[in-house]
Coordinates of C-alpha atoms in Angstrom, one line a residue:
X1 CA 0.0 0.0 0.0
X2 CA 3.0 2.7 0.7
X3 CA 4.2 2.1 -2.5
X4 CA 0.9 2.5 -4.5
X5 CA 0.5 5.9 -2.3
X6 CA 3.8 6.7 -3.7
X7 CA 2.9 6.5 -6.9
X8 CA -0.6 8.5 -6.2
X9 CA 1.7 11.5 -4.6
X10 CA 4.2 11.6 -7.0
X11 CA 2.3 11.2 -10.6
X12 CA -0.6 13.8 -9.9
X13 CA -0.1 17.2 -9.4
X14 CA -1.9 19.1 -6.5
X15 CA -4.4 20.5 -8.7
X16 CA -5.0 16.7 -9.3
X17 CA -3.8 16.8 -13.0
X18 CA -1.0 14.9 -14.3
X19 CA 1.9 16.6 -15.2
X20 CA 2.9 16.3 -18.8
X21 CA 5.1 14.0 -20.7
X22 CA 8.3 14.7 -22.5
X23 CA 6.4 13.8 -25.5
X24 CA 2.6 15.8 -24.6
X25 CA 5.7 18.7 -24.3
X26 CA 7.2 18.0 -27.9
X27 CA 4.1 17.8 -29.7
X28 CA 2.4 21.0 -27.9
X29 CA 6.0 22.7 -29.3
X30 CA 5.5 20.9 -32.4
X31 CA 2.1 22.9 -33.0
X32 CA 2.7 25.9 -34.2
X33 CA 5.5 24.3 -36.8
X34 CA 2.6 21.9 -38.0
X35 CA 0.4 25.0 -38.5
X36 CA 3.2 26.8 -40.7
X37 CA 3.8 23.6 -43.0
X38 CA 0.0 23.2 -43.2
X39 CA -0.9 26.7 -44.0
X40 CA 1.8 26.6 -46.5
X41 CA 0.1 23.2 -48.0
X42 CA -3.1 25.1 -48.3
X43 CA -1.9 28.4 -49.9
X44 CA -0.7 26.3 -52.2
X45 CA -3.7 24.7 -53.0
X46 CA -5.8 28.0 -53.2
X47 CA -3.2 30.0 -54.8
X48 CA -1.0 28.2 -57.2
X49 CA -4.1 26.5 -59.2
X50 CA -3.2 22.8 -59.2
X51 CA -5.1 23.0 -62.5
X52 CA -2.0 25.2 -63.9
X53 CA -0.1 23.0 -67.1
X54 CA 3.1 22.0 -66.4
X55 CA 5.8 23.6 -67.6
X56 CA 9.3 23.7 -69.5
X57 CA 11.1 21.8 -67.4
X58 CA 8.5 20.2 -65.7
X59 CA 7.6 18.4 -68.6
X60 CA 11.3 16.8 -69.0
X61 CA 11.0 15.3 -65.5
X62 CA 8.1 14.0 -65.4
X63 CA 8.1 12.3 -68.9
X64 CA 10.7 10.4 -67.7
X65 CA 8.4 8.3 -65.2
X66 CA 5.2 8.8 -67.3
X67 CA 2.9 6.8 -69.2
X68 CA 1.6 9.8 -71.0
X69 CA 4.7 10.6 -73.2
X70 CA 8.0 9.3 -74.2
X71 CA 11.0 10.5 -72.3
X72 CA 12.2 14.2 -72.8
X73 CA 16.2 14.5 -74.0
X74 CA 17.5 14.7 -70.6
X75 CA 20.5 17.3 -70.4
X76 CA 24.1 17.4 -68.6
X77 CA 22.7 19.4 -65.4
X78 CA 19.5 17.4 -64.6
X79 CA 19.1 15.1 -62.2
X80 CA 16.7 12.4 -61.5
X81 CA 15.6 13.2 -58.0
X82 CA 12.7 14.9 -58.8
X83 CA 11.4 12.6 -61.4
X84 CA 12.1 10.1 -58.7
X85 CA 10.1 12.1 -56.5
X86 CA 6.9 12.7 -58.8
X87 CA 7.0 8.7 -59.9
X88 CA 4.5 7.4 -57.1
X89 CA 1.3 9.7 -59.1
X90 CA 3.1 10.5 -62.9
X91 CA 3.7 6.8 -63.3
X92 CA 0.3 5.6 -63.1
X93 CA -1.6 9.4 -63.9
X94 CA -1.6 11.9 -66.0
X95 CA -3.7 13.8 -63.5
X96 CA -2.0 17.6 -63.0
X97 CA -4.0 18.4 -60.3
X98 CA -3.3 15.4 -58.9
X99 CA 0.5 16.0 -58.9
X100 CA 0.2 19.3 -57.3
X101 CA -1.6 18.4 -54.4
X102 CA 1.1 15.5 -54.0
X103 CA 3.8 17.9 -54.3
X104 CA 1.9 20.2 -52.2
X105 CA 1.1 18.0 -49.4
X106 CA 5.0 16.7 -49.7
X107 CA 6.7 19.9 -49.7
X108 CA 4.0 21.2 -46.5
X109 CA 5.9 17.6 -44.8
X110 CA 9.1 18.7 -45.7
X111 CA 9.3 22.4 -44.6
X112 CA 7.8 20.9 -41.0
X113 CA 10.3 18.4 -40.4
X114 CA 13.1 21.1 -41.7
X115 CA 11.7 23.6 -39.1
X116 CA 11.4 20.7 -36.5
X117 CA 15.2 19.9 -37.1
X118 CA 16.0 23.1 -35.2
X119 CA 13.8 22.8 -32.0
X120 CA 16.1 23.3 -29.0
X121 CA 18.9 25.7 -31.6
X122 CA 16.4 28.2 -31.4
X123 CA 12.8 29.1 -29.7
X124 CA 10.1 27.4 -31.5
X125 CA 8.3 31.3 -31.9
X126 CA 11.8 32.2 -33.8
X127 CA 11.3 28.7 -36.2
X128 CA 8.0 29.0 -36.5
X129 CA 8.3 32.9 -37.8
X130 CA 11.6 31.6 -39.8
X131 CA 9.4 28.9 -41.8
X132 CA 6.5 31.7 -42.2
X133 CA 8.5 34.0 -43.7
X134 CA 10.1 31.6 -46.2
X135 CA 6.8 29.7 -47.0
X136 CA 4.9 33.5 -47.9
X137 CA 7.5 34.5 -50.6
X138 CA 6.1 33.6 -53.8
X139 CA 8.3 32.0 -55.4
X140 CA 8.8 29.4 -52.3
X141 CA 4.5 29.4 -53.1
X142 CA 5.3 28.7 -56.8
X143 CA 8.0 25.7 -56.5
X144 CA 6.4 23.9 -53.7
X145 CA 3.6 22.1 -55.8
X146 CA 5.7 22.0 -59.1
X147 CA 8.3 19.3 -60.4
X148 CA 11.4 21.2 -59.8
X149 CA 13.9 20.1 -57.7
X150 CA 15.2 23.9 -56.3
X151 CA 12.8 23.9 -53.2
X152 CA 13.6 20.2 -52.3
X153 CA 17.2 21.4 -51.9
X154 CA 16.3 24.6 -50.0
X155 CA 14.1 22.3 -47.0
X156 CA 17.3 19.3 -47.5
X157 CA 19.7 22.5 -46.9
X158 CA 17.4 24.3 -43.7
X159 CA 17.6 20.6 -41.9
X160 CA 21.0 19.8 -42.7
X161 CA 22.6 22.5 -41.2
X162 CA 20.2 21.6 -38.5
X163 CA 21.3 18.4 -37.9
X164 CA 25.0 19.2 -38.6
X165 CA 24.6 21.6 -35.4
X166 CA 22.7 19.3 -33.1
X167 CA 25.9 16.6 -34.1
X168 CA 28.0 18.5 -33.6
X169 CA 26.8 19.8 -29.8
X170 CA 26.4 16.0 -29.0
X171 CA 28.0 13.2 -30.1
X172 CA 25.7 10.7 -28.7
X173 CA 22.8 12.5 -31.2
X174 CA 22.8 9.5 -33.7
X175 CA 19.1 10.7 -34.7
X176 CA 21.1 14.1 -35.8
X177 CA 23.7 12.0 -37.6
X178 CA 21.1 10.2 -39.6
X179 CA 19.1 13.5 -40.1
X180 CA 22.1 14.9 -41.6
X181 CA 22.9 12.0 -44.1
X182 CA 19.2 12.0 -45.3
X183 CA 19.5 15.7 -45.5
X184 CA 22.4 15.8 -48.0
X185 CA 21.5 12.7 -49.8
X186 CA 18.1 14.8 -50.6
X187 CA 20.1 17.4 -51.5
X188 CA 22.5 15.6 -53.9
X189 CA 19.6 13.7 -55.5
X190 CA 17.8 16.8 -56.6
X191 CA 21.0 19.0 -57.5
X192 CA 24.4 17.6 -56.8
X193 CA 26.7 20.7 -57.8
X194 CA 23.8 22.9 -55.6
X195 CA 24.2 20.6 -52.4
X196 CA 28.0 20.7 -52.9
X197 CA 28.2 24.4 -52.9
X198 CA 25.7 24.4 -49.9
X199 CA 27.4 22.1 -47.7
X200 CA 31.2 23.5 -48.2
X201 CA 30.9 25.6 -44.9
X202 CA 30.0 22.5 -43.1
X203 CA 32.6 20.1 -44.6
X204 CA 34.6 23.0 -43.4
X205 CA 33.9 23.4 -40.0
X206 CA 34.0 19.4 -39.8
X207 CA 37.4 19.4 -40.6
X208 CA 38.3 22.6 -39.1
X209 CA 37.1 21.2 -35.8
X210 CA 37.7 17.4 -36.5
X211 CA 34.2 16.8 -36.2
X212 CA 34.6 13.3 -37.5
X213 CA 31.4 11.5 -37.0
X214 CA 29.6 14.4 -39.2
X215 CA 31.8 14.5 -41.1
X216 CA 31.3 11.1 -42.3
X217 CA 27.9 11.1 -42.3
X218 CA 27.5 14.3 -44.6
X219 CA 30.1 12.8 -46.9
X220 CA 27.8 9.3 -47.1
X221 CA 24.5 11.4 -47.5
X222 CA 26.4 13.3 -50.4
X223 CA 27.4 10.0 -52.0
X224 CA 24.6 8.2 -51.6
X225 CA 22.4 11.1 -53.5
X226 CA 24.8 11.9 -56.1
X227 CA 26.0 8.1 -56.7
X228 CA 23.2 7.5 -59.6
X229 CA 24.3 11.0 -61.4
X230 CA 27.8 10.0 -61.2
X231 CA 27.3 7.2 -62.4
X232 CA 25.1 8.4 -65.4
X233 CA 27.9 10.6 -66.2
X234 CA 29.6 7.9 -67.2
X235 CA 27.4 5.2 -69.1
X236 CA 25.5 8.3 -71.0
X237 CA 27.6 11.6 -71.0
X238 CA 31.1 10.5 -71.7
X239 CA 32.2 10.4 -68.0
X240 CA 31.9 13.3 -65.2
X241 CA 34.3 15.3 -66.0
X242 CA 32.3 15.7 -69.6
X243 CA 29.2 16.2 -67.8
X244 CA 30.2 18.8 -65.6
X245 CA 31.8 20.5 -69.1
X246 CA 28.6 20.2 -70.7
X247 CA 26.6 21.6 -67.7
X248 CA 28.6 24.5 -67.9
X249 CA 28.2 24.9 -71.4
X250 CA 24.5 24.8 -71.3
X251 CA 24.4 27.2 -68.8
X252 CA 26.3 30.3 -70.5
X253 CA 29.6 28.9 -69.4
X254 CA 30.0 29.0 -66.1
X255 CA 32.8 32.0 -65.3
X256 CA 32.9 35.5 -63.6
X257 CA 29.2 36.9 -64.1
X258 CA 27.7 39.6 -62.4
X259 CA 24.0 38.4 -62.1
X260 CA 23.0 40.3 -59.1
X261 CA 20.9 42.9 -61.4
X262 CA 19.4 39.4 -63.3
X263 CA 18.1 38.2 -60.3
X264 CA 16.3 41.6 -59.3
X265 CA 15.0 41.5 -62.2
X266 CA 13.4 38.0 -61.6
X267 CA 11.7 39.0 -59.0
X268 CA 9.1 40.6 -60.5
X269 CA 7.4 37.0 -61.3
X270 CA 10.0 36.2 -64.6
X271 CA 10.4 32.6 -64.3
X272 CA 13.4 32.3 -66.9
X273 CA 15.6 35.3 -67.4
X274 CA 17.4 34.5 -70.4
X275 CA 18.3 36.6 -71.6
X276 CA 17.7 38.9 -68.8
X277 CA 16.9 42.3 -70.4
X278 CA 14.0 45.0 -69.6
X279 CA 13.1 47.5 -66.7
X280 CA 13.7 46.2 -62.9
X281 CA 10.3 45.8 -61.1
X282 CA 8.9 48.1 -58.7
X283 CA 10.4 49.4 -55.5
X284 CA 8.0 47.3 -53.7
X285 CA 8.5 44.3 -55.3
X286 CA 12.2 43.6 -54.8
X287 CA 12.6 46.2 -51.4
X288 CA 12.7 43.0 -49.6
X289 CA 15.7 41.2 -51.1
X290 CA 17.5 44.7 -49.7
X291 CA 16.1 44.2 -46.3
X292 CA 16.9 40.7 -45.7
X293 CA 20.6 40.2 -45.7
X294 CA 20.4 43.9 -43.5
X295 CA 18.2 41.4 -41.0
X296 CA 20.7 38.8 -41.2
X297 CA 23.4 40.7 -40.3
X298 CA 22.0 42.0 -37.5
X299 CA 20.0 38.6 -36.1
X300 CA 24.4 37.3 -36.4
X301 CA 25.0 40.7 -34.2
X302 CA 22.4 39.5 -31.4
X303 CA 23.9 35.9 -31.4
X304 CA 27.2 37.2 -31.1
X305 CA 26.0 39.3 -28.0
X306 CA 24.1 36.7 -26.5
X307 CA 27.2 34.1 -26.9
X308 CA 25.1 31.7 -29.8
X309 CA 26.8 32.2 -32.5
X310 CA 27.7 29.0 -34.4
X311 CA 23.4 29.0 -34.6
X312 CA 22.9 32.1 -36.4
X313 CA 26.8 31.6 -38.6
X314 CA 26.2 28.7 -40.2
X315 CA 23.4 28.8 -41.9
X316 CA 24.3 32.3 -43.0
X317 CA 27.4 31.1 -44.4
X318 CA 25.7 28.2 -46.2
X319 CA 23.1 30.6 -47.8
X320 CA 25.9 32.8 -49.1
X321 CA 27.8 30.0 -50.8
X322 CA 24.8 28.3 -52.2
X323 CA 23.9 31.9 -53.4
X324 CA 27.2 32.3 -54.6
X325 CA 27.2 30.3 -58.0
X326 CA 24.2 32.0 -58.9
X327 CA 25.3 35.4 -58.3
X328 CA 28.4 35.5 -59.4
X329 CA 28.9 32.3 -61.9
X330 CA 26.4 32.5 -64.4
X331 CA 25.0 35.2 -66.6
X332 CA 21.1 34.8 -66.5
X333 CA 18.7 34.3 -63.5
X334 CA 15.8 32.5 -62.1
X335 CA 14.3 33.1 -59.3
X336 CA 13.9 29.5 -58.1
X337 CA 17.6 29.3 -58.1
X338 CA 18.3 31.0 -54.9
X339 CA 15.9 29.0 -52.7
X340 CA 18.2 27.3 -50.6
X341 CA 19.3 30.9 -49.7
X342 CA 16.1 31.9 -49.1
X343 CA 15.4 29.0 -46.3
X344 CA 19.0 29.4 -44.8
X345 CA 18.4 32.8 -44.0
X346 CA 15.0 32.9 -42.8
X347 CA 16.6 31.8 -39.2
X348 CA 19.1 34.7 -38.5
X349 CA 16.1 36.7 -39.9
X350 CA 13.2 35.2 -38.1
X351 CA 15.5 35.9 -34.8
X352 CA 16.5 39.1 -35.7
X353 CA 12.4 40.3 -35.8
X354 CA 11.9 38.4 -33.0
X355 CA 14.3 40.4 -31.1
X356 CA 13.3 43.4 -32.0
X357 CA 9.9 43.3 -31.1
X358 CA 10.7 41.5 -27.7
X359 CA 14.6 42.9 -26.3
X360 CA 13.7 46.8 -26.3
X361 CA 11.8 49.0 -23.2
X362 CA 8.2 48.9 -23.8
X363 CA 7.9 52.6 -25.6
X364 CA 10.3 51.4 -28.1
X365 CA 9.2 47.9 -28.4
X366 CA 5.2 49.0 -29.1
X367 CA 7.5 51.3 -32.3
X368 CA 9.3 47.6 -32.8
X369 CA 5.7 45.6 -32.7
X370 CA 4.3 48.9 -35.3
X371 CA 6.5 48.6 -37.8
X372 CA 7.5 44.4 -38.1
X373 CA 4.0 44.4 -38.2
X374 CA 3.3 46.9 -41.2
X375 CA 6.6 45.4 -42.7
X376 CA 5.2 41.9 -42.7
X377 CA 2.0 43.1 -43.9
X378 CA 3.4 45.0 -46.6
X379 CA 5.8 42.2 -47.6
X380 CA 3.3 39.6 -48.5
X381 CA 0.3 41.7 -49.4
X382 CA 3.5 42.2 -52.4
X383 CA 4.0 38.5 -52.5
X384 CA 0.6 37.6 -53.2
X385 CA 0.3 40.4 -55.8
X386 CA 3.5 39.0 -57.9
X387 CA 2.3 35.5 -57.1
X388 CA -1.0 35.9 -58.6
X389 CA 0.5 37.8 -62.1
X390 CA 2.9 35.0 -62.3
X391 CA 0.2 32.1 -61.7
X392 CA -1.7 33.8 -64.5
X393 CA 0.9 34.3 -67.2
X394 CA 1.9 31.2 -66.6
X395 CA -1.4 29.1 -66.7
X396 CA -1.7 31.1 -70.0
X397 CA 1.0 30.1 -71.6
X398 CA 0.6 26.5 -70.7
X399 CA -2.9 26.4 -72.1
X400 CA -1.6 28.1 -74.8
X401 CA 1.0 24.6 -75.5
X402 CA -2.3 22.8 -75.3
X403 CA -4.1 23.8 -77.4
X404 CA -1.0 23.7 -79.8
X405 CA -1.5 19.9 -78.7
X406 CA -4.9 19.6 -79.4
X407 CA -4.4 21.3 -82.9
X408 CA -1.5 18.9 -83.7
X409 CA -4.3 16.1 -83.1
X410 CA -7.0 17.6 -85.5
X411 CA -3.8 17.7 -87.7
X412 CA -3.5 13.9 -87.8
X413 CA 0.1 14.5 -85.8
X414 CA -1.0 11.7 -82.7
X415 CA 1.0 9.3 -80.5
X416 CA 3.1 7.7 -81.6
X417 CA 4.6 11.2 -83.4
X418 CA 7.4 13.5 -83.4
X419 CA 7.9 17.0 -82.6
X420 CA 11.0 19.3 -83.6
X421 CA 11.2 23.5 -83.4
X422 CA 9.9 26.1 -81.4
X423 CA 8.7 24.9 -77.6
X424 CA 8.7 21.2 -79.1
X425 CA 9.6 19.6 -75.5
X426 CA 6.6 20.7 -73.5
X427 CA 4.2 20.9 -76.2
X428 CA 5.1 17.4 -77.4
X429 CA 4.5 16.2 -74.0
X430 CA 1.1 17.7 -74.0
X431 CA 0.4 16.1 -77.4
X432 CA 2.2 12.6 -76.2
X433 CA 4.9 12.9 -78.9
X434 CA 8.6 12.4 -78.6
X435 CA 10.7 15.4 -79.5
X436 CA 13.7 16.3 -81.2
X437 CA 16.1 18.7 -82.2
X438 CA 19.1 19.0 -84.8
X439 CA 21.1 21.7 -83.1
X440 CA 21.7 23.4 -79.4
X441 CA 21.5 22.1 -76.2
X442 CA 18.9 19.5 -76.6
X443 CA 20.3 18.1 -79.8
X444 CA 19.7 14.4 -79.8
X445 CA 19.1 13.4 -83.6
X446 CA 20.0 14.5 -86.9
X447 CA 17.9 15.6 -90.2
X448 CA 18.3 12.7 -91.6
X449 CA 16.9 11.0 -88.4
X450 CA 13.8 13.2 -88.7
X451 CA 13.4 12.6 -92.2
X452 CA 13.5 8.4 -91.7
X453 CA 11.1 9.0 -88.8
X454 CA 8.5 11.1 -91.4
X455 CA 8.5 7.7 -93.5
X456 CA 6.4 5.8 -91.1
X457 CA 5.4 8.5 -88.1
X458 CA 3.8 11.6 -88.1
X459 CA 6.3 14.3 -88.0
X460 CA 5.5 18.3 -87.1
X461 CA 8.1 21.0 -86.8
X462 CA 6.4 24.0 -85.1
X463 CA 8.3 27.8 -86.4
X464 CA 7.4 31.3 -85.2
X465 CA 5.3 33.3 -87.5
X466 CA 8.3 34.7 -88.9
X467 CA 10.3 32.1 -89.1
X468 CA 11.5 30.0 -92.1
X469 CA 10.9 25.8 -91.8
X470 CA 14.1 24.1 -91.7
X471 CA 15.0 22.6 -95.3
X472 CA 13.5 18.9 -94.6
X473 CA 9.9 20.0 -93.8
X474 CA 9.6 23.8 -96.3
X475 CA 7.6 21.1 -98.8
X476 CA 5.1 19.7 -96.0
X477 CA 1.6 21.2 -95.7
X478 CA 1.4 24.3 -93.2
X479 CA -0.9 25.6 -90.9
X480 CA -0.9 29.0 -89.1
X481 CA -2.1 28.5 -85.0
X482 CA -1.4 30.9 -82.0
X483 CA 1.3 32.6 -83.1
X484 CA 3.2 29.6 -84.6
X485 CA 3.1 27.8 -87.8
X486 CA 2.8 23.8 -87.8
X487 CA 4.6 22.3 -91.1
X488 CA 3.4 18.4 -90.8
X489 CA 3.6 15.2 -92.3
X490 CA 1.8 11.9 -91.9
X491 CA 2.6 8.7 -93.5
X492 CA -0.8 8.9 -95.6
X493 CA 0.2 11.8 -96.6
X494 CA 3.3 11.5 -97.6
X495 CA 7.0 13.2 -97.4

């Protein structure tokens, strides 16, 4: 009987409720994460149309797990992570909307379990705010549903450094160790030259401080992601160093370019600029890119104070060098690109607000509370705006490659057919054709490949209104559509 009365005494409290478990504790901390990555999930939903075509390069990735169309010509700097990714629903559908609330409901998973990487670095108000902040900007609102592999490594990159931290502080953390392998296998399998630029601060300050274990297990997570792309490299590209050679090549050459200016320019809802010409957006739309390295600055100043600095340091290094490339390397822009930045810096950011509306006397912190609060307003009542421009003009351009497909049908040009010229990759995925081209960087067959396949398989080459055919297809029948006109052949018809 004493030692049941123990047990009464000393697992009820005197208000006669039970005190709460380490795990009741982690999952009432884990709330306000979860509501992040699920608003995030919905805003998706609501804002990004999951009716919206898929695009460019969405249409090489996912053909190469579909049933819909034949594989894309899949270039130098691609790798298969994404189509990995997408192969569960693209496999077996060729459902869009079906893929976008996947993705959607995937990258909402993701972003938590990123943010949930840092509980105990930093207060879960500061990660909560951090993952806000990054899931509002449009173009994290843009990626998260599509087939692109940019925000995968932006959430592989926010948990790594994550995990790199919490191994680091404990060596006993194997859950950290394995976190951080998963992290940079993610990473690797979606972009390998992006998670190596990423990572180099923390092979760095593995070595630096012979932080072996980590080490180790970020070096296994890179191999394992990049293994397959490696080893591509060398059964289809003529070996890695070839690959990397015609990676570079594709993308301008990579050298000394100032693409700062490009990327402004981006911002204004450009999803390719290439080249990257015109007027920079408004003020308001790119004010922010401004303000948020001014943030991070100061959120490293408070940590530096406050004795927590390796926190706030590391992933503001690791944005800066996965910025780097983009900034500085090659001489066009997207804004996609700069994604893992984006993520990395949200936490010296998110802290920096935080402290500012909290650390002052109460006259100047009700100022502080004012103007965050107008900021953050501001800042995504300009997100939405750019986000809803760029959802539009995109979903119009993609309808427009439809119903280039559906006139390629009424043309007799069906599965199985081939497409060569102007857009030919997406819009012979939307017509279920395999494509071609003769020249640049897709090249992957010659005329005289095209002219055997017009013997037996309806062939269409697709030229801008004021464009000339090339010389195999200026004595097929034409037809003007949508800005382009469709030279075609069908066997019945003739070559």
């Amino acid at each position: 009987m004493a030692g049941s009365a123990n047990v009464t005494l000393t697992g009820a409290r005197r208000d006669g409720r039970r005190p709460r478990s380490g795990a009741t504790r982690a999952l009432r901390a884990d709330r306000p994460l979860a509501a992040v990555a699920a608003a995030f999930t919905l805003a998706q939903l609501v804002l990004v149309r999951p009716a919206m075509g898929l695009g460019w390069d969405e249409t090489v990735y996912v053909s190469q797990v579909s049933g819909h169309a034949p594989a894309a010509f899949f270039s130098a700097p691609r790798a298969r992570g994404i189509s990995l990714l997408v192969a569960p629903v693209t496999s077996w559908s060729s459902s869009t909307p079906l893929l976008r609330g996947y993705l959607a409901v995937l990258s909402g998973l993701a972003l938590f379990l990123a943010l949930r990487a840092w509980r105990g670095l930093f207060p879960v108000r500061v990660l909560a705010l951090a993952g806000a902040l990054f899931a509002s900007l449009w173009v994290t609102l843009f990626y998260g549903p599509q087939a692109m592999p940019n925000y995968w490594v932006a959430v592989g990159a926010l948990a790594a450094v994550a995990c790199f931290l919490r191994a680091r502080a404990d060596r006993a953390d194997r859950a950290a160790l394995w976190g951080l392998a998963v992290s940079a296998a993610l990473m690797a399998w979606m972009r390998p030259t992006d998670a190596v630029w990423t990572t180099l601060p923390l092979l760095a300050a593995a070595l630096y401080r012979r932080h072996w274990r980590p080490l180790a297990a970020l070096l296994a997570g890179l191999a394992a992601g990049a293994v397959e792309w490696v080893v591509e490299a060398y059964v289809s590209y003529g070996g890695l160093a070839r690959r990397l050679s015609d990676g570079s090549d594709i993308q301008g050459g990579l050298g000394w370019h100032l693409a700062v200016a490009d990327q402004l320019r981006s911002l204004g809802g450009r999803a390719l600029c290439r080249p990257c010409t015109g007027a920079m957006p408004h003020p308001l739309v790119t004010v922010w890119w401004f303000v948020l390295p001014l943030l991070a600055l100061y959120g490293l100043a408070v940590a530096v104070r406050a004795r927590r600095t390796a926190g706030t340091l590391l992933p503001s290094v690791c944005a800066a060098t996965a910025a780097f490339p983009y900034l500085f390397l090659i001489g066009y822009a997207a804004p996609r690109f700069l994604l893992p930045a984006y993520a990395l810096l949200a936490i010296p950011v998110a802290g920096a607000l935080v402290h500012l509306v909290t650390a002052t006397g109460r006259a100047r912190r009700t100022a502080a509370v004012g103007l965050v609060t107008a900021g953050l307003v501001a800042h995504l009542t300009v997100q939405i705006a750019v986000l809803e421009h760029t959802v539009a003009r995109t979903t119009a351009a993609h309808r427009d490659w439809a119903r280039t497909a559906a006139e390629l049908h009424r043309l007799g040009v069906r599965p199985p057919c081939l497409l060569t010229g102007q857009d030919a990759i997406p819009i012979a995925f939307y017509a279920g054709c395999s494509s071609a081209a003769t020249s640049g960087h897709n090249a992957n067959t010659t005329r005289a490949g095209i002219e055997q396949a017009a013997r037996h398989t309806p062939v269409a080459t697709l030229v801008t209104a004021d464009g000339r055919p090339p010389a195999y297809a200026r004595s097929w029948p034409s037809t003007a559509f949508g800005g382009l006109r469709i030279y075609h052949v069908t066997p019945a018809a003739g070559s």
